[in-house]
Every structure is written in C-alpha cells, then in structure tokens.
Amino acid sequence: MLKIHVIDAAHGDCILLYFDHSKILIDCGPKSFKARRGVLANIEKILGGNSVIDIAIVTHNDDDHIGGFEFLLDTPIKINTIIFNSLQDIPDIIKSSQKQISYNQDNILRQKLLEERGIQIQCLTRNSTPLIFRDIKLIAITPTVETLERMLKDADAKKEREEKKKKPKQISSSITEEIKPANALQKIQSDQDVFTKDTSITNKSSIGLVVEYRGFSGLFLGDAHAEDVIEGLKIAGFGNHQFDVVKISHHGSERNTNIELLKLLGKTEYILCADNETHHKHPNNTTLARILSLDKNQTLHLSSNNPSLSAKIDDFKSLGFSINETYPTNGVNTLCYEYK
C-alpha cells in the first residue's frame, strides 16, 4: 500500500510518499519557525526509527517549497538523493558558459548539499530521461530547458536590481480580489470565465512530476503553469490518462489551473496544499468553482484544517455540491492507495 502523507506546511507544500520500500519527499514547506517546526516534527514521526528519505524533490525556488530543506538537513534524517534544478547547475543543463548566479535560498541549500554534506544533486526536466528507482518511475512534465534558461537570466536581472538598490520584483503572482463562490460559478456557467496566466518565471520552473508504481499514478504539480502542464502531459503520453490523485498547482491559485487542464485530467482526486490564511487566500474560489463545475461529487484532500478553509468548502456545499473532503489529523492528512 502507498501512503501519501500531506503535511500541513501552512501556506506551503510538503508531501511524503511512503512506499513499502522507499520514501520520496516532495518539497518541505517554508522556513518560518512555526511552520517548519511542525513540518519537521511530522516528517520525523512518520519515518519513525527508519529516518531515511530515498529521494527528496525541490520543485522550485520559492520559500514555501524550498525554505524548510535547509533545516531538514540539520536533523538526523538521512537523504540519499536530492532532485533540485539549482541555478548553480542550470549552465550545465543548458550547456551555457553564462556565469552562475543564485537566489539566496537556492545558494544556501546547494552549499549545504554539496559543500557541507556531499549529497549529490540530480536535475530533472521535461527533456530528461525518466528516473526509475526500485520500480518507481518519476517522469518530469515540466519544466523545459528553455524555462530554466529564462530563470537564469531572471536571476542575473535580479542581481543587477539589487546592486542598484532597486526594489526587486515579487516572485509570486499578482494578487487579485477574490469573488464569491456563486459568482465564480455563474461566470463559468455563462462562459465568462477569463483565465489570466501566472507570470512568475520561478513558478514556471517548477518540477511537475508524474509518479508511477504498480498501477498507481499520481501527478504532483508544484506551482507549474497550466499551459506547460497541458503540453507536458500530451508530450509524455498522458493526454488521455486517469490519475489516482493530482496535487493541484500553486495552492489552488486561479492563475495556474484552467478548465482546459481540468478537462484533460478528467475524473480524479485532488490534493490542495493551502491554509486560506495568507493575503492570497488560497485556494481561490475561482479554482474551486472550476474543479466543481466538472464534478459535483469531487474528492478534495486538504493540507490544513484551518476554520476559514473549511468554511470556504462549506460555502460551496451550500450551493448543492457534494464534496468529499479530508483534513489532517495532528498536522498530517494520510491518503492510502492499494497497488493494482
């Protein structure tokens, strides 16, 4: 049996895939003390006496995904392999002589991995050969090499701004005012739902991953862009594939999940890593409305039992949706999937 532990990482992502013989960690939440304390305690509790993570995956360089890794490395937990498209390694990936630049957290993590711990980093892009470990197959559908090249140039531009003491651009998407559930549904039903794409190059660089093992297939999207996921799925042969579960992109932001992607995914369960607490108020009502407009009996697995999040789910239930939602107990929402 595969156990997927969705760990409450506040507004961030942290998912531990617990196979019979292997452990794979996808992201490690933010660096803030309160969030990381709970995340690390729960990872150690789940692993028990066998404190080994076979593969750890850093989907991309945003604090709510990468921040906790620096502190995870200071615990007794042993990590055998890390998949991380570090800015320091992108010149090798794209065969560029461009000087190596890094965002701060990217640089700190890479130094801990290579210089202090000697842990080897593996890179994974859509262009990579799928990684097979003990019959577990990891297939990256995002990012492309071209996206990583763009991110490297963005890092250069950011360094120039900082040197000129100019305020750097925000990495995450712009904030838009959230509309009510009924209004979001009405827009979709009247074909007036306008999808505005995420513009963050950091989010676009996310490792979007298909995980396959003994009949199970799951899709874990980090903060990937919808159009890239659609393209990547089709290229990898998943254009008409039914996943057991999908970790929705960017905490349910309205800029990362559109109707076209949801129709391509078809009938599945969704994991939402969000707590509805930050100023973004993720998951967004528009994203929830898009999901529910295609399946009124949707199963949603949530990373937080924050009252404001459950109230948001209840608002949709009051509109006639029969949502099957699960919440964490003591900070962990455990999903179980029998091998086929």
Short mmCIF file of C-alpha atoms in Angstrom, two decimals:
data_model
loop_
_atom_site.label_atom_id
_atom_site.label_comp_id
_atom_site.label_asym_id
_atom_site.label_seq_id
_atom_site.Cartn_x
_atom_site.Cartn_y
_atom_site.Cartn_z
CA MET A 1 0.00 0.00 0.00
CA LEU A 2 1.19 3.51 -0.86
CA LYS A 3 0.60 6.12 1.82
CA ILE A 4 0.67 9.75 0.73
CA HIS A 5 1.22 11.97 3.75
CA VAL A 6 0.07 15.52 3.02
CA ILE A 7 1.80 17.50 5.75
CA ASP A 8 0.42 20.80 7.00
CA ALA A 9 3.04 23.32 5.91
CA ALA A 10 0.85 26.39 6.49
CA HIS A 11 0.67 28.14 3.09
CA GLY A 12 3.38 25.85 1.63
CA ASP A 13 3.81 22.36 0.19
CA CYS A 14 5.17 19.22 1.85
CA ILE A 15 4.19 15.73 0.69
CA LEU A 16 5.82 12.45 1.73
CA LEU A 17 5.20 9.41 -0.47
CA TYR A 18 5.67 6.32 1.69
CA PHE A 19 6.07 3.20 -0.45
CA ASP A 20 6.67 -0.25 1.05
CA HIS A 21 10.37 0.02 0.31
CA SER A 22 11.03 3.70 -0.42
CA LYS A 23 10.30 7.24 0.79
CA ILE A 24 10.01 10.23 -1.54
CA LEU A 25 9.62 13.77 -0.19
CA ILE A 26 8.20 16.49 -2.43
CA ASP A 27 9.00 19.96 -1.02
CA CYS A 28 9.50 20.89 2.62
CA GLY A 29 7.37 23.97 3.31
CA PRO A 30 8.56 27.48 4.29
CA LYS A 31 11.44 28.46 6.56
CA SER A 32 9.29 30.31 9.14
CA PHE A 33 9.88 28.80 12.58
CA LYS A 34 6.29 27.83 13.36
CA ALA A 35 5.69 26.15 10.01
CA ARG A 36 8.99 24.31 9.76
CA ARG A 37 8.82 23.09 13.37
CA GLY A 38 5.55 21.30 12.64
CA VAL A 39 6.72 20.02 9.25
CA LEU A 40 9.99 18.57 10.54
CA ALA A 41 8.36 17.02 13.61
CA ASN A 42 5.77 15.30 11.43
CA ILE A 43 8.34 14.02 8.94
CA GLU A 44 10.37 12.51 11.79
CA LYS A 45 7.24 11.00 13.34
CA ILE A 46 6.15 9.41 10.04
CA LEU A 47 9.61 7.98 9.33
CA GLY A 48 9.97 6.63 12.87
CA GLY A 49 13.19 4.74 13.55
CA ASN A 50 13.98 4.40 9.84
CA SER A 51 14.89 8.05 9.31
CA VAL A 52 15.84 7.81 5.65
CA ILE A 53 14.41 9.69 2.70
CA ASP A 54 15.46 7.98 -0.51
CA ILE A 55 14.63 10.88 -2.82
CA ALA A 56 13.85 14.48 -1.89
CA ILE A 57 12.48 16.78 -4.59
CA VAL A 58 12.73 20.56 -4.52
CA THR A 59 10.11 21.55 -7.08
CA HIS A 60 11.30 25.17 -7.36
CA ASN A 61 12.97 28.06 -5.64
CA ASP A 62 10.12 29.72 -3.70
CA ASP A 63 10.28 29.85 0.09
CA ASP A 64 7.04 27.96 0.67
CA HIS A 65 8.56 24.97 -1.15
CA ILE A 66 12.33 25.23 -0.61
CA GLY A 67 12.57 27.03 2.75
CA GLY A 68 12.32 24.01 5.07
CA PHE A 69 15.03 21.97 3.34
CA GLU A 70 17.90 23.92 4.90
CA PHE A 71 16.61 22.93 8.34
CA LEU A 72 15.71 19.36 7.35
CA LEU A 73 19.40 18.83 6.63
CA ASP A 74 20.18 19.72 10.25
CA THR A 75 18.06 16.83 11.56
CA PRO A 76 19.19 13.19 11.94
CA ILE A 77 17.18 12.30 8.82
CA LYS A 78 19.39 10.95 6.05
CA ILE A 79 18.66 12.00 2.47
CA ASN A 80 20.16 9.78 -0.21
CA THR A 81 19.36 11.81 -3.34
CA ILE A 82 18.02 15.31 -3.96
CA ILE A 83 16.39 16.36 -7.21
CA PHE A 84 16.90 20.09 -7.48
CA ASN A 85 17.24 22.30 -10.57
CA SER A 86 19.59 24.68 -8.76
CA LEU A 87 20.51 27.89 -10.54
CA GLN A 88 24.13 26.92 -9.96
CA ASP A 89 23.65 23.83 -12.14
CA ILE A 90 21.49 25.34 -14.90
CA PRO A 91 24.51 26.38 -17.04
CA ASP A 92 25.41 22.69 -17.24
CA ILE A 93 21.84 21.74 -18.13
CA ILE A 94 21.57 24.31 -20.91
CA LYS A 95 25.24 23.98 -21.94
CA SER A 96 25.84 27.67 -21.33
CA SER A 97 29.03 29.48 -20.35
CA GLN A 98 26.96 32.09 -18.52
CA LYS A 99 28.27 32.85 -15.04
CA GLN A 100 26.49 31.06 -12.21
CA ILE A 101 24.05 33.19 -10.26
CA SER A 102 21.76 32.07 -7.46
CA TYR A 103 18.85 33.32 -5.42
CA ASN A 104 19.70 33.33 -1.72
CA GLN A 105 17.82 30.19 -0.60
CA ASP A 106 18.92 28.32 -3.72
CA ASN A 107 22.55 29.13 -2.92
CA ILE A 108 22.29 28.24 0.79
CA LEU A 109 20.69 24.87 0.08
CA ARG A 110 23.19 23.94 -2.61
CA GLN A 111 26.11 24.82 -0.33
CA LYS A 112 24.71 22.61 2.42
CA LEU A 113 24.14 19.74 -0.01
CA LEU A 114 27.41 19.76 -1.86
CA GLU A 115 29.98 21.55 0.24
CA GLU A 116 28.93 20.50 3.74
CA ARG A 117 27.17 17.17 3.25
CA GLY A 118 28.48 15.91 -0.07
CA ILE A 119 24.97 14.96 -1.21
CA GLN A 120 24.76 14.70 -4.96
CA ILE A 121 22.14 16.77 -6.75
CA GLN A 122 20.24 15.40 -9.73
CA CYS A 123 18.48 17.68 -12.18
CA LEU A 124 15.17 16.77 -13.77
CA THR A 125 13.41 18.48 -16.66
CA ARG A 126 10.91 17.54 -19.33
CA ASN A 127 13.91 16.81 -21.55
CA SER A 128 15.34 14.30 -19.05
CA THR A 129 15.04 10.55 -19.25
CA PRO A 130 12.51 9.39 -16.61
CA LEU A 131 14.13 8.43 -13.32
CA ILE A 132 13.43 4.85 -12.22
CA PHE A 133 14.17 3.91 -8.62
CA ARG A 134 13.15 0.49 -7.26
CA ASP A 135 10.49 0.28 -9.99
CA ILE A 136 9.10 3.71 -9.04
CA LYS A 137 9.04 5.84 -12.18
CA LEU A 138 9.42 9.63 -11.95
CA ILE A 139 8.53 11.49 -15.16
CA ALA A 140 9.03 15.25 -15.30
CA ILE A 141 6.46 17.01 -17.49
CA THR A 142 7.82 20.43 -16.53
CA PRO A 143 9.98 22.48 -16.72
CA THR A 144 11.64 22.72 -20.11
CA VAL A 145 15.32 23.53 -20.51
CA GLU A 146 14.27 26.80 -22.15
CA THR A 147 12.37 27.77 -18.98
CA LEU A 148 15.44 27.18 -16.84
CA GLU A 149 17.47 29.35 -19.19
CA ARG A 150 14.92 32.13 -18.75
CA MET A 151 15.12 31.75 -14.98
CA LEU A 152 18.91 32.05 -15.07
CA LYS A 153 18.57 35.32 -16.98
CA ASP A 154 15.98 36.45 -14.43
CA ALA A 155 18.48 35.77 -11.65
CA ASP A 156 21.02 37.95 -13.45
CA ALA A 157 18.46 40.75 -13.75
CA LYS A 158 17.54 40.43 -10.10
CA LYS A 159 21.18 40.72 -9.06
CA GLU A 160 21.55 43.88 -11.12
CA ARG A 161 18.47 45.39 -9.46
CA GLU A 162 19.82 44.56 -6.01
CA GLU A 163 23.20 46.05 -6.86
CA LYS A 164 21.43 49.24 -7.92
CA LYS A 165 19.42 49.06 -4.69
CA LYS A 166 16.16 48.92 -6.58
CA LYS A 167 13.23 47.03 -5.14
CA PRO A 168 13.14 43.59 -6.81
CA LYS A 169 10.01 42.30 -8.43
CA GLN A 170 7.87 39.90 -6.45
CA ILE A 171 8.37 36.26 -7.40
CA SER A 172 4.81 35.16 -6.81
CA SER A 173 1.79 36.04 -8.92
CA SER A 174 -0.08 39.30 -8.65
CA ILE A 175 -2.92 39.39 -6.17
CA THR A 176 -6.46 39.73 -7.47
CA GLU A 177 -9.59 40.26 -5.44
CA GLU A 178 -11.44 37.02 -4.79
CA ILE A 179 -15.03 36.70 -5.93
CA LYS A 180 -17.80 34.82 -4.14
CA PRO A 181 -18.37 31.11 -4.95
CA ALA A 182 -21.77 31.73 -6.56
CA ASN A 183 -20.35 34.49 -8.76
CA ALA A 184 -17.40 32.32 -9.78
CA LEU A 185 -19.75 29.50 -10.78
CA GLN A 186 -22.03 31.86 -12.66
CA LYS A 187 -19.10 33.14 -14.72
CA ILE A 188 -18.10 29.59 -15.64
CA GLN A 189 -21.64 28.56 -16.50
CA SER A 190 -22.14 31.64 -18.70
CA ASP A 191 -18.79 31.09 -20.43
CA GLN A 192 -17.39 34.33 -19.00
CA ASP A 193 -14.57 32.77 -17.00
CA VAL A 194 -11.44 34.55 -18.19
CA PHE A 195 -8.21 32.75 -17.34
CA THR A 196 -5.26 35.02 -16.55
CA LYS A 197 -1.95 33.16 -16.67
CA ASP A 198 0.63 33.12 -13.89
CA THR A 199 3.59 35.27 -14.96
CA SER A 200 6.15 34.06 -12.39
CA ILE A 201 9.24 32.55 -14.01
CA THR A 202 10.04 30.85 -10.71
CA ASN A 203 6.67 29.09 -10.68
CA LYS A 204 7.11 28.22 -14.36
CA SER A 205 10.38 26.49 -13.42
CA SER A 206 8.54 24.06 -11.10
CA ILE A 207 9.19 20.37 -11.48
CA GLY A 208 5.79 18.94 -12.41
CA LEU A 209 6.02 15.21 -11.81
CA VAL A 210 4.19 12.02 -12.70
CA VAL A 211 4.86 9.24 -10.19
CA GLU A 212 4.06 5.67 -11.27
CA TYR A 213 4.34 2.41 -9.35
CA ARG A 214 2.47 -0.91 -9.67
CA GLY A 215 -0.63 0.57 -11.26
CA PHE A 216 -0.65 3.77 -9.19
CA SER A 217 -0.15 7.08 -10.96
CA GLY A 218 -0.12 10.48 -9.31
CA LEU A 219 0.57 13.96 -10.65
CA PHE A 220 2.36 16.49 -8.44
CA LEU A 221 2.50 19.96 -9.94
CA GLY A 222 4.40 22.25 -7.57
CA ASP A 223 3.47 25.73 -8.82
CA ALA A 224 3.66 24.86 -12.53
CA HIS A 225 1.85 26.84 -15.22
CA ALA A 226 -1.31 25.31 -16.68
CA GLU A 227 -0.26 25.63 -20.32
CA ASP A 228 3.08 23.93 -19.59
CA VAL A 229 1.38 21.08 -17.74
CA ILE A 230 -1.04 20.52 -20.62
CA GLU A 231 1.77 20.48 -23.15
CA GLY A 232 3.97 18.27 -20.98
CA LEU A 233 1.23 15.72 -20.33
CA LYS A 234 0.48 15.39 -24.02
CA ILE A 235 4.14 15.07 -24.98
CA ALA A 236 4.70 12.38 -22.31
CA GLY A 237 1.67 10.39 -23.47
CA PHE A 238 -0.69 11.31 -20.62
CA GLY A 239 -3.18 13.20 -22.76
CA ASN A 240 -5.94 10.67 -22.04
CA HIS A 241 -4.83 9.24 -18.71
CA GLN A 242 -6.71 8.81 -15.45
CA PHE A 243 -4.58 9.68 -12.43
CA ASP A 244 -5.38 8.35 -8.99
CA VAL A 245 -4.64 11.75 -7.47
CA VAL A 246 -3.40 15.17 -8.59
CA LYS A 247 -1.67 17.76 -6.39
CA ILE A 248 -3.16 20.95 -7.76
CA SER A 249 -0.70 23.67 -8.77
CA HIS A 250 0.18 26.77 -6.73
CA HIS A 251 -2.07 26.10 -3.74
CA GLY A 252 -5.20 26.48 -5.85
CA SER A 253 -4.37 29.88 -7.36
CA GLU A 254 -6.79 30.95 -10.08
CA ARG A 255 -3.79 31.66 -12.36
CA ASN A 256 -2.45 28.09 -12.51
CA THR A 257 -5.49 25.85 -13.10
CA ASN A 258 -7.84 26.38 -16.02
CA ILE A 259 -10.81 24.48 -17.39
CA GLU A 260 -8.75 23.10 -20.28
CA LEU A 261 -6.33 21.41 -17.86
CA LEU A 262 -9.11 20.07 -15.64
CA LYS A 263 -10.91 18.55 -18.64
CA LEU A 264 -7.66 16.91 -19.73
CA LEU A 265 -7.19 15.42 -16.24
CA GLY A 266 -10.76 14.09 -16.15
CA LYS A 267 -12.06 12.20 -13.11
CA THR A 268 -9.52 12.23 -10.29
CA GLU A 269 -8.98 13.23 -6.67
CA TYR A 270 -7.19 16.48 -5.85
CA ILE A 271 -4.70 17.45 -3.16
CA LEU A 272 -4.78 21.12 -2.15
CA CYS A 273 -1.83 22.43 -0.15
CA ALA A 274 -3.11 25.71 1.30
CA ASP A 275 -4.49 27.17 4.51
CA ASN A 276 -6.54 30.16 3.23
CA GLU A 277 -4.57 32.34 5.67
CA THR A 278 -2.16 34.46 3.63
CA HIS A 279 -3.22 37.53 1.67
CA HIS A 280 -3.62 35.31 -1.40
CA LYS A 281 -6.46 33.38 0.32
CA HIS A 282 -5.54 30.14 -1.45
CA PRO A 283 -7.27 28.03 -2.61
CA ASN A 284 -9.08 30.58 -4.73
CA ASN A 285 -12.85 30.38 -5.16
CA THR A 286 -12.46 30.52 -8.93
CA THR A 287 -10.23 27.44 -8.93
CA LEU A 288 -12.63 25.56 -6.66
CA ALA A 289 -15.52 26.58 -8.91
CA ARG A 290 -13.67 25.34 -12.00
CA ILE A 291 -12.99 21.98 -10.35
CA LEU A 292 -16.55 21.57 -9.04
CA SER A 293 -18.19 22.68 -12.28
CA LEU A 294 -16.81 19.49 -13.85
CA ASP A 295 -17.54 17.15 -10.93
CA LYS A 296 -20.19 17.95 -8.33
CA ASN A 297 -19.07 14.98 -6.20
CA GLN A 298 -15.39 15.88 -6.09
CA THR A 299 -12.92 14.44 -3.57
CA LEU A 300 -10.54 17.05 -2.13
CA HIS A 301 -7.65 16.24 0.21
CA LEU A 302 -6.63 19.31 2.19
CA SER A 303 -3.35 20.05 3.94
CA SER A 304 -4.89 22.28 6.62
CA ASN A 305 -7.92 22.16 8.90
CA ASN A 306 -7.93 25.91 9.30
CA PRO A 307 -11.51 27.04 10.11
CA SER A 308 -11.50 29.62 7.31
CA LEU A 309 -10.57 26.90 4.81
CA SER A 310 -13.32 24.55 5.95
CA ALA A 311 -15.75 27.50 5.84
CA LYS A 312 -14.78 28.07 2.21
CA ILE A 313 -15.52 24.42 1.40
CA ASP A 314 -18.85 24.69 3.26
CA ASP A 315 -19.77 27.74 1.13
CA PHE A 316 -19.61 25.53 -1.95
CA LYS A 317 -21.52 22.75 -0.24
CA SER A 318 -24.32 25.21 0.46
CA LEU A 319 -24.61 25.67 -3.31
CA GLY A 320 -25.50 21.99 -3.75
CA PHE A 321 -22.11 20.35 -4.20
CA SER A 322 -21.44 17.01 -2.52
CA ILE A 323 -17.76 17.46 -1.73
CA ASN A 324 -15.87 14.58 -0.16
CA GLU A 325 -13.11 16.39 1.68
CA THR A 326 -10.44 15.07 4.03
CA TYR A 327 -8.48 17.09 6.57
CA PRO A 328 -5.26 16.46 8.51
CA THR A 329 -5.12 14.95 11.97
CA ASN A 330 -2.30 16.35 14.09
CA GLY A 331 -0.87 18.07 11.05
CA VAL A 332 -0.92 15.13 8.61
CA ASN A 333 -3.56 14.07 6.09
CA THR A 334 -2.74 10.48 5.10
CA LEU A 335 -4.17 9.05 1.86
CA CYS A 336 -3.93 5.33 1.15
CA TYR A 337 -3.81 3.71 -2.28
CA GLU A 338 -3.74 -0.05 -2.83
CA TYR A 339 -1.38 -1.24 -5.53
CA LYS A 340 -3.21 -2.63 -8.54
#
